[in-house]
Coordinates of C-alpha atoms in Angstrom, one line a residue:
X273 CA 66.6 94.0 80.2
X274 CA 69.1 91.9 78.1
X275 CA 73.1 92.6 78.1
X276 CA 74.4 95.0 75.4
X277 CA 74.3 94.3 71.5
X278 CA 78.0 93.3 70.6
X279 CA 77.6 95.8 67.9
X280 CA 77.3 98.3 71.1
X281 CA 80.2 100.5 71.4
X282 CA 82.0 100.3 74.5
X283 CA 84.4 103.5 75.9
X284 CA 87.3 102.7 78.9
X285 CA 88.0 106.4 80.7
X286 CA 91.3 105.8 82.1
X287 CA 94.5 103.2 80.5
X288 CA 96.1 102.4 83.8
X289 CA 96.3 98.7 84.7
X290 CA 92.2 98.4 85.6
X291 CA 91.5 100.4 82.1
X292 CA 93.1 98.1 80.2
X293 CA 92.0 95.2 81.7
X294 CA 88.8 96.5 81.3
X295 CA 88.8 97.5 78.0
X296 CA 90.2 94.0 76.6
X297 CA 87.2 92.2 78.4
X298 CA 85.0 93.8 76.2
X299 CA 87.0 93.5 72.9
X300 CA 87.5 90.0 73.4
X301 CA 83.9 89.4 74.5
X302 CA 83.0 91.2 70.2
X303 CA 82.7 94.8 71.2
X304 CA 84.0 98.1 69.9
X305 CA 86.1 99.5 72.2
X306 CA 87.5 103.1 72.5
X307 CA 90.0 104.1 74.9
X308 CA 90.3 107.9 76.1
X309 CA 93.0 109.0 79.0
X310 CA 93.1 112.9 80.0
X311 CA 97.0 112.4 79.5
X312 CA 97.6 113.3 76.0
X313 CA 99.4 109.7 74.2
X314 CA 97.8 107.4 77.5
X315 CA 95.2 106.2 75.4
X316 CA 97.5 105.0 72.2
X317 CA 100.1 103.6 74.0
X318 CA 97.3 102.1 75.8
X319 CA 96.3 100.3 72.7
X320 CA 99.2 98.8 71.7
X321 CA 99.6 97.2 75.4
X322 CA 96.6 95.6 74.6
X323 CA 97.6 94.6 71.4
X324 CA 100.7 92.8 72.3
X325 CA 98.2 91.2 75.1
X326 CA 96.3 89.8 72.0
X327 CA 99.5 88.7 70.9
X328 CA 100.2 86.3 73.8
X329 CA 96.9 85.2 74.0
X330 CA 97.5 84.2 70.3
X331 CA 100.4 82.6 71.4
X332 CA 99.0 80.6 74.3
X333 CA 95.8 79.8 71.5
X334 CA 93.4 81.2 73.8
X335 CA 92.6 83.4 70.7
X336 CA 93.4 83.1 66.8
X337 CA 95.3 85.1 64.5
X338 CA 91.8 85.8 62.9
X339 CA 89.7 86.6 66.1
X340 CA 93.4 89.1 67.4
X341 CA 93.0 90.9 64.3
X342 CA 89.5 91.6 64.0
X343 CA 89.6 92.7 68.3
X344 CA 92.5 95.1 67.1
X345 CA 90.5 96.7 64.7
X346 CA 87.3 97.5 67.0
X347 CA 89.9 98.8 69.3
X348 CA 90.2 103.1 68.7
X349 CA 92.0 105.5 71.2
X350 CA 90.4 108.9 71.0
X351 CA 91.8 112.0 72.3
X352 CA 89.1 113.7 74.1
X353 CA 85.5 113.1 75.5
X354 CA 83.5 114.0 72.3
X355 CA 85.0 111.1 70.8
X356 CA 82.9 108.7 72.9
X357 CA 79.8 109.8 71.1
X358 CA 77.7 107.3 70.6
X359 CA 78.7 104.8 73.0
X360 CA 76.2 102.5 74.7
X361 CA 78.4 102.2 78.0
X362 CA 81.2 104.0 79.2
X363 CA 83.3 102.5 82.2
X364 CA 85.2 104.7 84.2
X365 CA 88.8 103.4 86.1
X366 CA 90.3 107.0 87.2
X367 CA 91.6 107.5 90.4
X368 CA 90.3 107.2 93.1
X369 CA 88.8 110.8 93.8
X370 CA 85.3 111.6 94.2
X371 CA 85.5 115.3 92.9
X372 CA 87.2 113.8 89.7
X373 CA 85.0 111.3 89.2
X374 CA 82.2 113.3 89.6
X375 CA 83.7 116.3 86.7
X376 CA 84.4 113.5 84.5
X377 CA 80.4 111.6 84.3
X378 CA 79.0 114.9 84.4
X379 CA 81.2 116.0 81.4
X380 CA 80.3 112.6 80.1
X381 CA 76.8 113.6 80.3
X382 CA 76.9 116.7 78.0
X383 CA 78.4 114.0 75.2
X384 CA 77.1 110.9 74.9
X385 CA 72.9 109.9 75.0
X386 CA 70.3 109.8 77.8
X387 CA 70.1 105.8 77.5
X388 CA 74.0 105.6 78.0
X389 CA 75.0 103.0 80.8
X390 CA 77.7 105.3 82.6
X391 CA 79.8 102.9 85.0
X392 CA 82.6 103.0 87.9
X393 CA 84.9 100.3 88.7
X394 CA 85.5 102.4 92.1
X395 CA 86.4 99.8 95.2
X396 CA 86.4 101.9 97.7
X397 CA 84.0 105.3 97.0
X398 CA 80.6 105.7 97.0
X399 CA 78.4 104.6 93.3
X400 CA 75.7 106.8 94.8
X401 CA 77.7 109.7 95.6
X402 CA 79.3 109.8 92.5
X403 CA 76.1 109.2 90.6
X404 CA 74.3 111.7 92.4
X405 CA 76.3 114.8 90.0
X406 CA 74.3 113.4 87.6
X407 CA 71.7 114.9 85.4
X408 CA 70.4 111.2 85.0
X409 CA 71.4 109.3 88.0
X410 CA 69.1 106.3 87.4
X411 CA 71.5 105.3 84.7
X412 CA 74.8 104.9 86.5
X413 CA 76.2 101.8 88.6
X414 CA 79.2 100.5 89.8
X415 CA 81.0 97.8 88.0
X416 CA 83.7 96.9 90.0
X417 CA 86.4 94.4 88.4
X418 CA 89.0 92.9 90.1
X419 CA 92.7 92.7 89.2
X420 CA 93.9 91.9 86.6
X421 CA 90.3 91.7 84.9
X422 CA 90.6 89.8 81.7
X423 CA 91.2 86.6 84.4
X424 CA 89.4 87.4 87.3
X425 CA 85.9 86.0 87.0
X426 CA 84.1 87.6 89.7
X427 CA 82.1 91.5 89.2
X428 CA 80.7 93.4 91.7
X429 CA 77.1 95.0 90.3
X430 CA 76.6 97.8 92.5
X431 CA 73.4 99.7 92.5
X432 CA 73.6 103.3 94.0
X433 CA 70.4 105.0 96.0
X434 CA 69.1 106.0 92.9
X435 CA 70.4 103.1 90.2
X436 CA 67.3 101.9 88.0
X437 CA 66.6 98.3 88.3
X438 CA 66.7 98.3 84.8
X439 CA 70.3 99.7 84.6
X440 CA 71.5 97.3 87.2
X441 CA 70.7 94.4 85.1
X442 CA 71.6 96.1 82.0
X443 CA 75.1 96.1 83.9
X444 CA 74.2 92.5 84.9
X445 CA 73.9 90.4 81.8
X446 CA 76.6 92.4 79.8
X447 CA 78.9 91.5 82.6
X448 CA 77.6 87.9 82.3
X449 CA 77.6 88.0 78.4
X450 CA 81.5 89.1 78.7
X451 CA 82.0 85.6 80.2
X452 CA 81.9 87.4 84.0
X453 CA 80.8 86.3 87.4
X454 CA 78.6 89.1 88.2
X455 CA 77.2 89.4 91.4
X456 CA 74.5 92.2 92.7
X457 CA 75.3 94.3 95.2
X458 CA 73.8 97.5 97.4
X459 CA 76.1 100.8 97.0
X460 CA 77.6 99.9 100.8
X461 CA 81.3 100.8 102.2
X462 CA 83.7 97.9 100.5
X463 CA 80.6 96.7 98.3
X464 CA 80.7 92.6 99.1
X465 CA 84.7 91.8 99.1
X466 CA 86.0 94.4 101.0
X467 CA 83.6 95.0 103.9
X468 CA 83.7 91.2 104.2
X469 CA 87.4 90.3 103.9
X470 CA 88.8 93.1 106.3
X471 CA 88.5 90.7 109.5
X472 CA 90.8 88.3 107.3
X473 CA 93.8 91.1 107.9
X474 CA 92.3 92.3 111.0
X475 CA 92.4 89.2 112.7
X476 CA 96.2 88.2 111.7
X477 CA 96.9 91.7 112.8
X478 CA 95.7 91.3 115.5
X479 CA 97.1 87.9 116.7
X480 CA 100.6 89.5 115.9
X481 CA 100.0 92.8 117.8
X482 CA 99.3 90.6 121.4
X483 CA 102.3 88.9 119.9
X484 CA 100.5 85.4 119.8
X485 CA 102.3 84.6 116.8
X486 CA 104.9 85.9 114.0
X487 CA 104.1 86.6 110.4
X488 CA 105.8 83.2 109.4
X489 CA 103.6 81.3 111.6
X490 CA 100.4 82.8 111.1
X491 CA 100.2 82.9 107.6
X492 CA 101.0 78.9 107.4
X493 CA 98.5 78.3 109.6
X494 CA 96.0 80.4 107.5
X495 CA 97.2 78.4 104.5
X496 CA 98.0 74.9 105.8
X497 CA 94.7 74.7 108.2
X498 CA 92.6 77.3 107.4
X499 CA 92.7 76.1 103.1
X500 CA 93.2 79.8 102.4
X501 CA 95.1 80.4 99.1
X502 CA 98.0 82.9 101.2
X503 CA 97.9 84.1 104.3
X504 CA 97.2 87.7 105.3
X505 CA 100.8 89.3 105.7
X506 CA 102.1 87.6 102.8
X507 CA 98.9 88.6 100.5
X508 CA 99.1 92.0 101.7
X509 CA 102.6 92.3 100.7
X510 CA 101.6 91.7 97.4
X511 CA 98.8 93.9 97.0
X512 CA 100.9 96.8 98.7
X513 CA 100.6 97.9 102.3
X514 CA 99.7 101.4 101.6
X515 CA 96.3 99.6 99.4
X516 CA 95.4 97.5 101.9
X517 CA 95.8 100.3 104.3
X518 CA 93.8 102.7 102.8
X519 CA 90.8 100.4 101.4
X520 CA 90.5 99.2 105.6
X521 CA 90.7 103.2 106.8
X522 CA 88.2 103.6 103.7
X523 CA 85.8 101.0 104.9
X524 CA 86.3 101.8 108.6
X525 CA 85.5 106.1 108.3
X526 CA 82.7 105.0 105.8
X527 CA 81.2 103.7 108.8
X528 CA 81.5 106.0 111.2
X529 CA 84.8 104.5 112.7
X530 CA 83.2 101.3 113.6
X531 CA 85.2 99.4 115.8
X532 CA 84.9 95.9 113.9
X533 CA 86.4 97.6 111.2
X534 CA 89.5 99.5 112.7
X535 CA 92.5 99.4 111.0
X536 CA 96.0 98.2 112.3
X537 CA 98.3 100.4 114.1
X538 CA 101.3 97.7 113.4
X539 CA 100.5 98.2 109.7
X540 CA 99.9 101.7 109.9
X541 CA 103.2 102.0 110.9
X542 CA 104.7 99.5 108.8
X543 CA 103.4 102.3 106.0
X544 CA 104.5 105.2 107.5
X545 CA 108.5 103.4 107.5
X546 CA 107.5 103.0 103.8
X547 CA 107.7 99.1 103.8
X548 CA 104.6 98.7 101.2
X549 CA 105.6 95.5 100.5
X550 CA 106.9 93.5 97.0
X551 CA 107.0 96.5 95.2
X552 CA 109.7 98.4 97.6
X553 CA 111.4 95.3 98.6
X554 CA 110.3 95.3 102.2
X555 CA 107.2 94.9 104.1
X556 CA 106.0 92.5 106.5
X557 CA 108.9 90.3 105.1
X558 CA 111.8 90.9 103.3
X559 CA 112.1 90.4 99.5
X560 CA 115.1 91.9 98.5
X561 CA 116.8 89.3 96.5
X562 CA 118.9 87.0 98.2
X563 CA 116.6 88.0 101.8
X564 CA 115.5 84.5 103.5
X565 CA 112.1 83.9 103.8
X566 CA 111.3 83.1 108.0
X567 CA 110.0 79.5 108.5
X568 CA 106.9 79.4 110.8
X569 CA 107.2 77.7 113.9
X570 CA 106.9 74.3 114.1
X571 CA 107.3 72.6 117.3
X572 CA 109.6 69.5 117.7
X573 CA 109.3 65.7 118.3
X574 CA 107.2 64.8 120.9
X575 CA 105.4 61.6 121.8
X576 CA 102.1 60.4 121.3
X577 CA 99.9 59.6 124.0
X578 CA 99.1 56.0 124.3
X579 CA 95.3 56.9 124.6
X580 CA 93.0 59.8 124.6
X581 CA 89.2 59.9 125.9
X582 CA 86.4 61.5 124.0
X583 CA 84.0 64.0 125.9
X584 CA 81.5 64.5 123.1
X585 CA 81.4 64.3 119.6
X586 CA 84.1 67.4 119.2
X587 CA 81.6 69.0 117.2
X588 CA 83.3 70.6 113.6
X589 CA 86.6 68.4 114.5
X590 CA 84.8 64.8 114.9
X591 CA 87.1 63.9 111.6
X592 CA 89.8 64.1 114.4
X593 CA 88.4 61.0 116.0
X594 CA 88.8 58.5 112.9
X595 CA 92.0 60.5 112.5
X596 CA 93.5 59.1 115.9
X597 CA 92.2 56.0 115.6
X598 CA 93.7 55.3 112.2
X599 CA 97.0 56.4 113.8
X600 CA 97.1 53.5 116.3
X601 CA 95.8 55.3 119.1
X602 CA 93.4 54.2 121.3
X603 CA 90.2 56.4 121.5
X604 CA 88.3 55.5 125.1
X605 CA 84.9 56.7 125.5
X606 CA 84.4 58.9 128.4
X607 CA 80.5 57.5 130.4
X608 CA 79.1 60.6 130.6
X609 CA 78.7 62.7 127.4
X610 CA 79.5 66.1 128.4
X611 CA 81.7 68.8 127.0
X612 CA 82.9 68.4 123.9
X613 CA 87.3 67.5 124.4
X614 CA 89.4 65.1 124.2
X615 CA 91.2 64.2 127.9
X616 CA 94.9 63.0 127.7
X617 CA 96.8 60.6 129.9
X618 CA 98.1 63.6 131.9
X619 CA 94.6 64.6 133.0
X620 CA 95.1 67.6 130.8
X621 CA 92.2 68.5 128.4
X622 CA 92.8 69.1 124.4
X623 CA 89.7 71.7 123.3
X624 CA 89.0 73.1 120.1
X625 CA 88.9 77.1 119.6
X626 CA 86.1 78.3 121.5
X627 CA 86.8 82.0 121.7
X628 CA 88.3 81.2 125.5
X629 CA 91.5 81.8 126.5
X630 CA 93.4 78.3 128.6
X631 CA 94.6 81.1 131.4
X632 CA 91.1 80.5 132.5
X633 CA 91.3 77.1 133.1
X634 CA 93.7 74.4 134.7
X635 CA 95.1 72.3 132.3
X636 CA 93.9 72.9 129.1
X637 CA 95.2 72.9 125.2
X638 CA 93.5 74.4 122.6
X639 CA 93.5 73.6 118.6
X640 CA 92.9 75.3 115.6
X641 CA 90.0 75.0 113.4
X642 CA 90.7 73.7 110.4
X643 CA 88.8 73.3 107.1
X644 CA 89.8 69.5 106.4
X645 CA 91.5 68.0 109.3
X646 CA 92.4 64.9 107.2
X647 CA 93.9 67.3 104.2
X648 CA 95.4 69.5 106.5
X649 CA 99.4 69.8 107.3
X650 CA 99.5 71.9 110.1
X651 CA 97.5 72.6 113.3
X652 CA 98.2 75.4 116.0
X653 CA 97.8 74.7 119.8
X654 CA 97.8 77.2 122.3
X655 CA 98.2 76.8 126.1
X656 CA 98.7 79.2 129.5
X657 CA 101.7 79.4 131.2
X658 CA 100.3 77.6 134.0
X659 CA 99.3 74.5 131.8
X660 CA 101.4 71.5 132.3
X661 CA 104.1 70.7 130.1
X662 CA 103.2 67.0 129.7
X663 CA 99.8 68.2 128.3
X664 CA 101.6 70.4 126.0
X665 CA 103.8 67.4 124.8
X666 CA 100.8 65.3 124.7
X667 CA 99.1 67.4 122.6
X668 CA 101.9 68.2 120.1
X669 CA 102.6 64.5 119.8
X670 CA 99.0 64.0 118.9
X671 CA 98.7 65.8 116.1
X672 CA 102.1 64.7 115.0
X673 CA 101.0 61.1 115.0
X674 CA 98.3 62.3 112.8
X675 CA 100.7 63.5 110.2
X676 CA 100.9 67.3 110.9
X677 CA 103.4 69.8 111.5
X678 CA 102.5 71.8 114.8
X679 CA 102.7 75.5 115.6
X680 CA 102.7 76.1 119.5
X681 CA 101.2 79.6 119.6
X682 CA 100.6 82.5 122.1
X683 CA 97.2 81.6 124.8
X684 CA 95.1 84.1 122.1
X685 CA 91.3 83.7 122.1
X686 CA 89.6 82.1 119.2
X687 CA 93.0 81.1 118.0
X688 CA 93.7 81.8 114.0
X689 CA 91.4 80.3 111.8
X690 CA 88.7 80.4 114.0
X691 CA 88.6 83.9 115.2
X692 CA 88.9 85.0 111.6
X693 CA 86.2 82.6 109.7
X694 CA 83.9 83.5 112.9
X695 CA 84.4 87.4 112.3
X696 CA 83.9 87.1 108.5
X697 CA 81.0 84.9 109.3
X698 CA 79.2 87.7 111.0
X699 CA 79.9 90.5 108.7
X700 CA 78.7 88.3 105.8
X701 CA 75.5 87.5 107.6
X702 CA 75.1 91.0 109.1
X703 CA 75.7 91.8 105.1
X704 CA 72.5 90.2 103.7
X705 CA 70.4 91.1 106.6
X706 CA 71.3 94.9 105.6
X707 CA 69.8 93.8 101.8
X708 CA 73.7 94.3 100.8
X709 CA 73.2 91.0 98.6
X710 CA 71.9 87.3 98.5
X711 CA 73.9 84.5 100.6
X712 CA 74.8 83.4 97.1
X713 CA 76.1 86.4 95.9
X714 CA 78.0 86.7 99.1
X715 CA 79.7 83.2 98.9
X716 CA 80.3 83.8 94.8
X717 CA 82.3 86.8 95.9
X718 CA 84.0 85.9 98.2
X719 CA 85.3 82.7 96.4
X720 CA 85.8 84.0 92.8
X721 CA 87.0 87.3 94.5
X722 CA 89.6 86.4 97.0
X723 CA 90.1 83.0 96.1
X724 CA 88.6 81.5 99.7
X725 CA 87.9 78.2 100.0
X726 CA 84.3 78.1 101.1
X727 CA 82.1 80.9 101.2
X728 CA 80.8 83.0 105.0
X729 CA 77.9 81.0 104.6
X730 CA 78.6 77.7 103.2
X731 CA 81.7 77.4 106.9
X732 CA 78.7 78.2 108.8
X733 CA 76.6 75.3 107.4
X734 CA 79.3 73.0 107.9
X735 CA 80.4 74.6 111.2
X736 CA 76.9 74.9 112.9
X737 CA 74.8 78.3 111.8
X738 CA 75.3 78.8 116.1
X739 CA 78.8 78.0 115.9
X740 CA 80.1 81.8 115.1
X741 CA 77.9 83.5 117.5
X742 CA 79.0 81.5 120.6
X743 CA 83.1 81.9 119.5
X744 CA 82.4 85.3 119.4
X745 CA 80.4 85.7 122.2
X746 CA 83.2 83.9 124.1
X747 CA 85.8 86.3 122.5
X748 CA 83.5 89.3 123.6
X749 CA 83.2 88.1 127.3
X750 CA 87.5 87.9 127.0
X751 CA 87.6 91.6 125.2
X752 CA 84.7 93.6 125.4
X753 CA 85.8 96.0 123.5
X754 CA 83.0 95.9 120.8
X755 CA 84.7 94.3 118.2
X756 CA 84.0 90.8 118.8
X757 CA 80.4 91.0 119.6
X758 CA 78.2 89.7 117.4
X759 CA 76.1 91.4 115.4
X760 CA 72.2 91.3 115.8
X761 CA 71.5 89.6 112.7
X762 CA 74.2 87.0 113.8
X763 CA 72.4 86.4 117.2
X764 CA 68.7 86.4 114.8
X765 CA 70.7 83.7 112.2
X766 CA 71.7 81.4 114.7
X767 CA 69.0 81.7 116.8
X768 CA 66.3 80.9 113.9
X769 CA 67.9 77.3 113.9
X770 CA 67.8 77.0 117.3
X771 CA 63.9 77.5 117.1
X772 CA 63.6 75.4 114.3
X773 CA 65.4 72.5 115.9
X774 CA 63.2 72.8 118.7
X775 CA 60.2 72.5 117.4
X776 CA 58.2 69.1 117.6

């Protein structure tokens, strides 16, 4: 099954921001486009947002005069559902109620043919629950953009319980031929993006409810160690607190109140104070004009140690080893290879994340993972109150020899980055063993679709595929409260390379 004829005519059901996103995808990619909104004048006023769209896009000579005009005259509001007769597709971006999106495709069904390819961009509903209203359900599939879709590459294909393979990749290769990253997908709560991102907000949620760490801090770690595009409170600002809210309560009743998906009560009640974020001025920070923006914590001066001895390679953070050394400092080699630290001139111990808190031992440091230690600017420690102060300052002058900035956070388990890649790690490999979609797929979306900078699987092959289940297995033994325990196919992932590395 090939993608759509450009000579196909393609109908948008709802104008708002997704609709006209939508729509101009397919105009620009050769189609005929007609627009219909319930709201009587939606649709035309609609068309002439899109037309001054075409406009810019002339002016930035991403289009020319030539290629505007001709798009602007395949473009046609209509002003009810019979005038999407004929259409080969008809995407659907109403709001986000099932009983309305179920009147609207089975009205759709009494107008337009049998081999129509009926579509919903929904991102949080069920594609098989709306689809199964229909007279012909093997026709319908979710094709969920992301905003604003004329620049976001990435589409989720989502095939409901009764999708037709042939439908799906109908769905497929139009998305593909429309220049699209399309990417296949099972009809599951929060399709690939959001079931996979939530621990990303769950995670800095939940580092600021133990109060381990402010907004400020957390989010620069994200950014400046983690290589994530924004961090979670200032990302959810933007999007709006009340979305984000809703798409995690969404994901987390669609299954069954599962506790690795439970929402925030710190954001739930930043909702309920109606601080959504950028668009009322107030949210997790403050962006009234003329509001300062809080700098994270960064810890001061200290000095470095003279020396430090390696226990082990350090596993993901051996980089930090050529690090020190090109720094001046003297790396001593410990005789016997065991652990994996680094052992300051205090006698203290400076450990990577391991899903352990330092209350449980003497005098110990942690660190944050970080994606590039060489590129990265800033690193978070953590210690216990008991742990010595001249490890502390040991520590902090380290990693400030090595040119980073230093945030001394709360004793949390698994730290940061850590906790948060190791938690979407499992969801994105509990994911695929469900049949939700291919490790490829699952990396594509999450990349194109939330601009991370390695896909769930491609941190675990640089991390260790082991290296997930034993921070969270760590961070379960801490807080067994369910949420951190790794998933089955998790303990199956890593434990396939286990066998595999000890076979002869």
């Amino acid at each position: 099954m090939t993608a759509l004829d450009l000579s196909s005519p393609v109908a948008v059901v709802g104008t708002g921001t997704m609709g006209q996103g939508i729509a101009q995808v397919a105009l620009v990619a050769g189609h005929p486009v007609r627009l219909y909104d319930a709201a009587p004048g939606l649709a035309r006023k609609a068309a002439d947002t899109i037309g001054s769209r075409l406009d810019r896009l002339v002016e930035k000579e991403r289009l020319t005069a030539d290629e505007r005009d001709a798009a602007r005259a395949r473009l046609t509001p209509v002003d009810d559902l019979a005038g999407l007769a004929g259409c080969s597709l008809v995407v659907e971006a109403v709001v986000e109620r099932l009983d309305v999106k179920q009147e609207l495709f089975r009205a759709l069904e009494d107008v337009v043919a049998d081999d129509c390819l009926l579509a919903t961009n929904t991102s949080s509903l069920s594609v098989t629950a709306i689809g199964g209203a229909l007279r012909v359900p093997g026709r319908f599939v979710g094709l969920h953009f992301f905003n604003p879709a004329p620049l976001l590459p990435l589409v989720e294909v989502v095939s409901g319980f009764a999708t037709d393979a042939d439908a799906a990749t109908r769905a497929y290769e139009t998305a593909r031929a429309w220049g699209k990253t399309p990417v296949s997908c099972a009809d599951t709560p929060g399709f690939i993006v959001n079931r996979v991102a939530r621990p990303f907000y769950a995670e800095a949620f939940a580092v600021y409810e133990m109060q381990g760490a402010d907004p400020a801090t957390v989010d620069a770690v994200l950014r400046e160690s983690g290589g994530f595009r924004m961090g979670a409170f200032e990302l959810t600002d933007l999007i709006g607190q009340d979305v984000n809210e809703s798409v995690t309560h969404s994901v987390w009743q669609a299954f069954f109140q599962d506790v690795r998906f439970r929402p925030s009560l710190a954001q739930r009640r930043l909702v309920e104070s109606g601080r959504l974020g950028r668009k009322t001025g107030r949210g997790w920070y403050d962006h009234r004009e003329g509001a300062e923006r809080p700098e994270p914590h960064t810890a001061g001066p200290a000095e470095p140690p003279a020396y430090v001895v390696a226990e082990g390679g350090l596993g993901p953070a051996a980089e930090l080893l050529d690090l020190i050394r090109e720094a001046g400092i003297e790396v001593r080699e410990a005789e016997e290879d065991e652990g994996s630290r680094l052992v300051l001139p205090s006698g203290g111990q400076l450990v990577l994340a391991d899903g352990q808190l330092s209350a449980e031992f003497g005098d110990v440091v942690h660190f944050d993972l970080a994606l590039d230690y060489r590129k990265a600017t800033r690193i978070a420690v953590s210690h216990a109150a008991h742990t010595s102060a001249g490890t502390v300052a040991q520590a902090v002058g380290l990693f400030q020899a090595l040119g980073k900035k230093v945030s001394v956070i709360g004793d949390v388990p698994g730290m940061i980055v850590a906790r948060t890649v190791a938690r979407i790690i499992d969801l994105a490999v509990d994911a695929v063993a469900q049949g939700v979609a291919t490790e490829e797929d699952v990396d594509t979306a999450m990349r194109l679709g939330v601009n991370y900078p390695l896909g769930p699987f491609e941190w675990s092959r640089r991390l260790g595929r082991g290296w997930a289940r034993a921070l969270l297995d760590e961070m379960h033994e801490v807080d067994p409260c369910g949420r951190y325990a790794p998933s089955l196919a998790l303990h199956r992932y890593a434990c396939a390379t286990d066998q595999r590395e000890d076979t002869p």
